[in-house]
């Protein structure tokens, strides 16, 4: 998966980043608290990540703009394991009851793995990208992103990682 993202970044001139299926997006809290919460997810169970075969660019319904953060995304099937991990993450990090309806990051509103981060004007690159092979996620990680901008992506850093096994 990492090599697919690095190749896509090289082809379109975008930044390199750690490939990931985003569960929550940005959650603001003290880093020490976030690490403790993440550690409580240890052993939550591995997640089979299966791609639908589609690589898309999300387009905001109102403005028509493609956000850099969803400019080339491989869609992921909503498996029971993935939904369970999302519900657990929302409960632990955000206090959302697990019975609440699921919502993924807008404007795509579907689970996905970003293949490249580029200015929305380059969204046509999706036609040339293919999803990576399916895999089993055995870890969950926490990243510090600072500002959530295309320019800040090279500064993102891993803060903690725990095994889902």
PDB file of C-alpha atoms in Angstrom:
ATOM      1  CA  UNK A   1       0.000   0.000   0.000  1.00  0.00           C
ATOM      2  CA  UNK A   2       2.827   2.393   0.868  1.00  0.00           C
ATOM      3  CA  UNK A   3       4.479   1.859  -2.508  1.00  0.00           C
ATOM      4  CA  UNK A   4       1.180   2.602  -4.305  1.00  0.00           C
ATOM      5  CA  UNK A   5       0.893   5.904  -2.416  1.00  0.00           C
ATOM      6  CA  UNK A   6       4.525   6.814  -3.067  1.00  0.00           C
ATOM      7  CA  UNK A   7       4.111   6.061  -6.773  1.00  0.00           C
ATOM      8  CA  UNK A   8       0.917   8.138  -6.959  1.00  0.00           C
ATOM      9  CA  UNK A   9       2.608  11.038  -5.153  1.00  0.00           C
ATOM     10  CA  UNK A  10       5.539  10.909  -7.577  1.00  0.00           C
ATOM     11  CA  UNK A  11       3.246  10.813 -10.615  1.00  0.00           C
ATOM     12  CA  UNK A  12       1.158  13.822  -9.582  1.00  0.00           C
ATOM     13  CA  UNK A  13       3.698  15.839  -7.615  1.00  0.00           C
ATOM     14  CA  UNK A  14       1.926  15.507  -4.278  1.00  0.00           C
ATOM     15  CA  UNK A  15       3.497  14.949  -0.854  1.00  0.00           C
ATOM     16  CA  UNK A  16       4.319  11.487   0.505  1.00  0.00           C
ATOM     17  CA  UNK A  17       2.332  10.380   3.557  1.00  0.00           C
ATOM     18  CA  UNK A  18       1.642   7.262   5.589  1.00  0.00           C
ATOM     19  CA  UNK A  19      -1.185   5.339   3.886  1.00  0.00           C
ATOM     20  CA  UNK A  20      -4.231   4.987   6.113  1.00  0.00           C
ATOM     21  CA  UNK A  21      -7.954   4.441   6.232  1.00  0.00           C
ATOM     22  CA  UNK A  22      -9.147   7.449   8.202  1.00  0.00           C
ATOM     23  CA  UNK A  23     -11.455   6.592  11.059  1.00  0.00           C
ATOM     24  CA  UNK A  24     -12.061   9.950  12.712  1.00  0.00           C
ATOM     25  CA  UNK A  25     -10.133  12.697  11.010  1.00  0.00           C
ATOM     26  CA  UNK A  26      -9.057  15.601  13.203  1.00  0.00           C
ATOM     27  CA  UNK A  27      -9.883  15.345  16.899  1.00  0.00           C
ATOM     28  CA  UNK A  28      -8.482  18.036  19.141  1.00  0.00           C
ATOM     29  CA  UNK A  29      -7.323  16.901  22.588  1.00  0.00           C
ATOM     30  CA  UNK A  30      -4.117  16.785  24.607  1.00  0.00           C
ATOM     31  CA  UNK A  31      -1.671  14.333  23.063  1.00  0.00           C
ATOM     32  CA  UNK A  32      -1.172  12.367  26.302  1.00  0.00           C
ATOM     33  CA  UNK A  33      -4.935  11.807  26.607  1.00  0.00           C
ATOM     34  CA  UNK A  34      -5.179  10.693  22.975  1.00  0.00           C
ATOM     35  CA  UNK A  35      -2.334   8.202  23.485  1.00  0.00           C
ATOM     36  CA  UNK A  36      -4.061   6.681  26.530  1.00  0.00           C
ATOM     37  CA  UNK A  37      -7.300   6.331  24.580  1.00  0.00           C
ATOM     38  CA  UNK A  38      -5.477   4.756  21.643  1.00  0.00           C
ATOM     39  CA  UNK A  39      -3.793   2.259  23.984  1.00  0.00           C
ATOM     40  CA  UNK A  40      -7.227   1.181  25.220  1.00  0.00           C
ATOM     41  CA  UNK A  41      -7.973   0.014  21.651  1.00  0.00           C
ATOM     42  CA  UNK A  42      -5.276  -2.676  21.875  1.00  0.00           C
ATOM     43  CA  UNK A  43      -6.751  -6.047  20.939  1.00  0.00           C
ATOM     44  CA  UNK A  44      -9.904  -4.590  19.338  1.00  0.00           C
ATOM     45  CA  UNK A  45      -9.555  -7.027  16.432  1.00  0.00           C
ATOM     46  CA  UNK A  46      -7.912  -6.964  13.004  1.00  0.00           C
ATOM     47  CA  UNK A  47      -9.815  -5.378  10.137  1.00  0.00           C
ATOM     48  CA  UNK A  48      -9.912  -6.789   6.622  1.00  0.00           C
ATOM     49  CA  UNK A  49      -9.608  -3.828   4.256  1.00  0.00           C
ATOM     50  CA  UNK A  50     -11.251  -4.645   0.956  1.00  0.00           C
ATOM     51  CA  UNK A  51     -11.344  -2.149  -1.871  1.00  0.00           C
ATOM     52  CA  UNK A  52     -14.418  -1.720  -4.060  1.00  0.00           C
ATOM     53  CA  UNK A  53     -12.270  -1.192  -7.148  1.00  0.00           C
ATOM     54  CA  UNK A  54     -13.167   2.492  -7.467  1.00  0.00           C
ATOM     55  CA  UNK A  55     -10.724   5.387  -7.198  1.00  0.00           C
ATOM     56  CA  UNK A  56     -12.588   8.668  -6.934  1.00  0.00           C
ATOM     57  CA  UNK A  57     -12.218  12.345  -6.205  1.00  0.00           C
ATOM     58  CA  UNK A  58     -14.773  13.739  -3.795  1.00  0.00           C
ATOM     59  CA  UNK A  59     -16.577  16.880  -4.882  1.00  0.00           C
ATOM     60  CA  UNK A  60     -18.248  19.235  -2.430  1.00  0.00           C
ATOM     61  CA  UNK A  61     -21.968  19.296  -3.231  1.00  0.00           C
ATOM     62  CA  UNK A  62     -22.319  23.042  -2.738  1.00  0.00           C
ATOM     63  CA  UNK A  63     -19.113  24.507  -4.105  1.00  0.00           C
ATOM     64  CA  UNK A  64     -18.134  21.791  -6.577  1.00  0.00           C
ATOM     65  CA  UNK A  65     -14.582  21.977  -5.226  1.00  0.00           C
ATOM     66  CA  UNK A  66     -12.540  18.795  -4.792  1.00  0.00           C
ATOM     67  CA  UNK A  67     -10.789  18.948  -1.401  1.00  0.00           C
ATOM     68  CA  UNK A  68      -7.086  18.092  -1.394  1.00  0.00           C
ATOM     69  CA  UNK A  69      -7.693  15.502   1.339  1.00  0.00           C
ATOM     70  CA  UNK A  70     -10.030  13.454  -0.858  1.00  0.00           C
ATOM     71  CA  UNK A  71      -8.581  14.183  -4.284  1.00  0.00           C
ATOM     72  CA  UNK A  72      -7.676  10.549  -5.065  1.00  0.00           C
ATOM     73  CA  UNK A  73      -9.310   7.997  -2.798  1.00  0.00           C
ATOM     74  CA  UNK A  74      -9.641   4.225  -3.146  1.00  0.00           C
ATOM     75  CA  UNK A  75     -13.065   3.314  -1.776  1.00  0.00           C
ATOM     76  CA  UNK A  76     -13.156   0.689   0.983  1.00  0.00           C
ATOM     77  CA  UNK A  77     -16.030  -1.699   1.653  1.00  0.00           C
ATOM     78  CA  UNK A  78     -17.906  -1.125   4.903  1.00  0.00           C
ATOM     79  CA  UNK A  79     -17.170  -4.449   6.598  1.00  0.00           C
ATOM     80  CA  UNK A  80     -18.570  -5.350  10.008  1.00  0.00           C
ATOM     81  CA  UNK A  81     -15.035  -5.193  11.440  1.00  0.00           C
ATOM     82  CA  UNK A  82     -14.387  -1.719  10.031  1.00  0.00           C
ATOM     83  CA  UNK A  83     -17.718  -0.402  11.301  1.00  0.00           C
ATOM     84  CA  UNK A  84     -17.051  -1.904  14.719  1.00  0.00           C
ATOM     85  CA  UNK A  85     -13.643  -0.198  14.909  1.00  0.00           C
ATOM     86  CA  UNK A  86     -15.163   3.099  13.789  1.00  0.00           C
ATOM     87  CA  UNK A  87     -17.895   2.879  16.442  1.00  0.00           C
ATOM     88  CA  UNK A  88     -15.319   2.081  19.130  1.00  0.00           C
ATOM     89  CA  UNK A  89     -13.097   4.981  18.006  1.00  0.00           C
ATOM     90  CA  UNK A  90     -16.000   7.449  18.022  1.00  0.00           C
ATOM     91  CA  UNK A  91     -17.070   6.331  21.504  1.00  0.00           C
ATOM     92  CA  UNK A  92     -13.578   6.514  23.004  1.00  0.00           C
ATOM     93  CA  UNK A  93     -12.325   9.692  21.329  1.00  0.00           C
ATOM     94  CA  UNK A  94     -15.542  11.663  20.886  1.00  0.00           C
ATOM     95  CA  UNK A  95     -18.040  10.232  23.369  1.00  0.00           C
ATOM     96  CA  UNK A  96     -20.452   9.224  20.593  1.00  0.00           C
ATOM     97  CA  UNK A  97     -22.685   6.288  21.636  1.00  0.00           C
ATOM     98  CA  UNK A  98     -22.024   3.217  19.497  1.00  0.00           C
ATOM     99  CA  UNK A  99     -25.710   3.060  18.537  1.00  0.00           C
ATOM    100  CA  UNK A 100     -25.529   6.458  16.760  1.00  0.00           C
ATOM    101  CA  UNK A 101     -25.666   6.380  12.930  1.00  0.00           C
ATOM    102  CA  UNK A 102     -22.339   6.067  11.132  1.00  0.00           C
ATOM    103  CA  UNK A 103     -20.982   9.054   9.239  1.00  0.00           C
ATOM    104  CA  UNK A 104     -17.719   9.231   7.330  1.00  0.00           C
ATOM    105  CA  UNK A 105     -15.761  12.374   6.487  1.00  0.00           C
ATOM    106  CA  UNK A 106     -17.450  14.680   4.005  1.00  0.00           C
ATOM    107  CA  UNK A 107     -17.771  15.277   1.163  1.00  0.00           C
ATOM    108  CA  UNK A 108     -17.034  11.658   0.183  1.00  0.00           C
ATOM    109  CA  UNK A 109     -18.911  10.161   3.153  1.00  0.00           C
ATOM    110  CA  UNK A 110     -17.487   6.698   2.483  1.00  0.00           C
ATOM    111  CA  UNK A 111     -14.575   4.787   3.981  1.00  0.00           C
ATOM    112  CA  UNK A 112     -11.494   5.240   1.832  1.00  0.00           C
ATOM    113  CA  UNK A 113      -7.736   5.118   1.616  1.00  0.00           C
ATOM    114  CA  UNK A 114      -6.237   8.229   0.072  1.00  0.00           C
ATOM    115  CA  UNK A 115      -3.740   7.423  -2.665  1.00  0.00           C
ATOM    116  CA  UNK A 116      -2.579  10.984  -3.269  1.00  0.00           C
ATOM    117  CA  UNK A 117      -3.083  14.436  -1.824  1.00  0.00           C
ATOM    118  CA  UNK A 118      -3.122  17.126  -4.489  1.00  0.00           C
ATOM    119  CA  UNK A 119      -4.768  20.408  -5.247  1.00  0.00           C
ATOM    120  CA  UNK A 120      -8.349  19.715  -6.323  1.00  0.00           C
ATOM    121  CA  UNK A 121      -7.627  21.044  -9.798  1.00  0.00           C
ATOM    122  CA  UNK A 122      -5.595  17.870 -10.434  1.00  0.00           C
ATOM    123  CA  UNK A 123      -8.464  15.556  -9.480  1.00  0.00           C
ATOM    124  CA  UNK A 124      -8.508  14.059 -12.954  1.00  0.00           C
ATOM    125  CA  UNK A 125      -5.565  11.938 -11.882  1.00  0.00           C
ATOM    126  CA  UNK A 126      -8.019   9.387 -10.467  1.00  0.00           C
ATOM    127  CA  UNK A 127      -8.533   7.967 -13.923  1.00  0.00           C
ATOM    128  CA  UNK A 128      -4.912   6.792 -13.910  1.00  0.00           C
ATOM    129  CA  UNK A 129      -4.752   5.320 -10.395  1.00  0.00           C
ATOM    130  CA  UNK A 130      -5.705   1.839  -9.320  1.00  0.00           C
ATOM    131  CA  UNK A 131      -6.621   0.732  -5.811  1.00  0.00           C
ATOM    132  CA  UNK A 132      -3.999  -1.246  -3.899  1.00  0.00           C
ATOM    133  CA  UNK A 133      -4.454  -4.913  -3.043  1.00  0.00           C
ATOM    134  CA  UNK A 134      -6.781  -5.795  -0.181  1.00  0.00           C
ATOM    135  CA  UNK A 135      -4.988  -6.210   3.149  1.00  0.00           C
ATOM    136  CA  UNK A 136      -5.614  -6.873   6.819  1.00  0.00           C
ATOM    137  CA  UNK A 137      -5.046  -3.930   9.160  1.00  0.00           C
ATOM    138  CA  UNK A 138      -3.468  -5.183  12.368  1.00  0.00           C
ATOM    139  CA  UNK A 139      -2.577  -1.810  13.872  1.00  0.00           C
ATOM    140  CA  UNK A 140      -4.217   1.501  14.548  1.00  0.00           C
ATOM    141  CA  UNK A 141      -2.167   4.664  14.789  1.00  0.00           C
ATOM    142  CA  UNK A 142      -2.449   8.212  15.982  1.00  0.00           C
ATOM    143  CA  UNK A 143      -0.935  11.037  13.977  1.00  0.00           C
ATOM    144  CA  UNK A 144      -0.255  14.635  14.910  1.00  0.00           C
ATOM    145  CA  UNK A 145      -1.178  16.723  11.900  1.00  0.00           C
ATOM    146  CA  UNK A 146      -0.969  20.286  13.196  1.00  0.00           C
ATOM    147  CA  UNK A 147      -2.820  22.251  10.580  1.00  0.00           C
ATOM    148  CA  UNK A 148      -4.883  20.197   8.183  1.00  0.00           C
ATOM    149  CA  UNK A 149      -3.585  21.682   4.944  1.00  0.00           C
ATOM    150  CA  UNK A 150      -1.975  20.233   1.842  1.00  0.00           C
ATOM    151  CA  UNK A 151       1.206  22.168   2.625  1.00  0.00           C
ATOM    152  CA  UNK A 152       1.447  20.668   6.133  1.00  0.00           C
ATOM    153  CA  UNK A 153       1.208  17.000   5.051  1.00  0.00           C
ATOM    154  CA  UNK A 154       5.018  16.507   5.022  1.00  0.00           C
ATOM    155  CA  UNK A 155       5.041  17.596   8.686  1.00  0.00           C
ATOM    156  CA  UNK A 156       2.508  14.987   9.863  1.00  0.00           C
ATOM    157  CA  UNK A 157       4.061  12.578  12.334  1.00  0.00           C
ATOM    158  CA  UNK A 158       3.138   9.376  14.049  1.00  0.00           C
ATOM    159  CA  UNK A 159       2.534   9.805  17.771  1.00  0.00           C
ATOM    160  CA  UNK A 160       1.564   6.270  18.812  1.00  0.00           C
ATOM    161  CA  UNK A 161       0.592   2.898  17.363  1.00  0.00           C
ATOM    162  CA  UNK A 162      -1.075  -0.133  18.956  1.00  0.00           C
ATOM    163  CA  UNK A 163      -1.789  -3.654  17.808  1.00  0.00           C
ATOM    164  CA  UNK A 164      -5.389  -4.580  17.050  1.00  0.00           C
ATOM    165  CA  UNK A 165      -4.490  -8.241  17.654  1.00  0.00           C
TER     166      UNK A 165
END
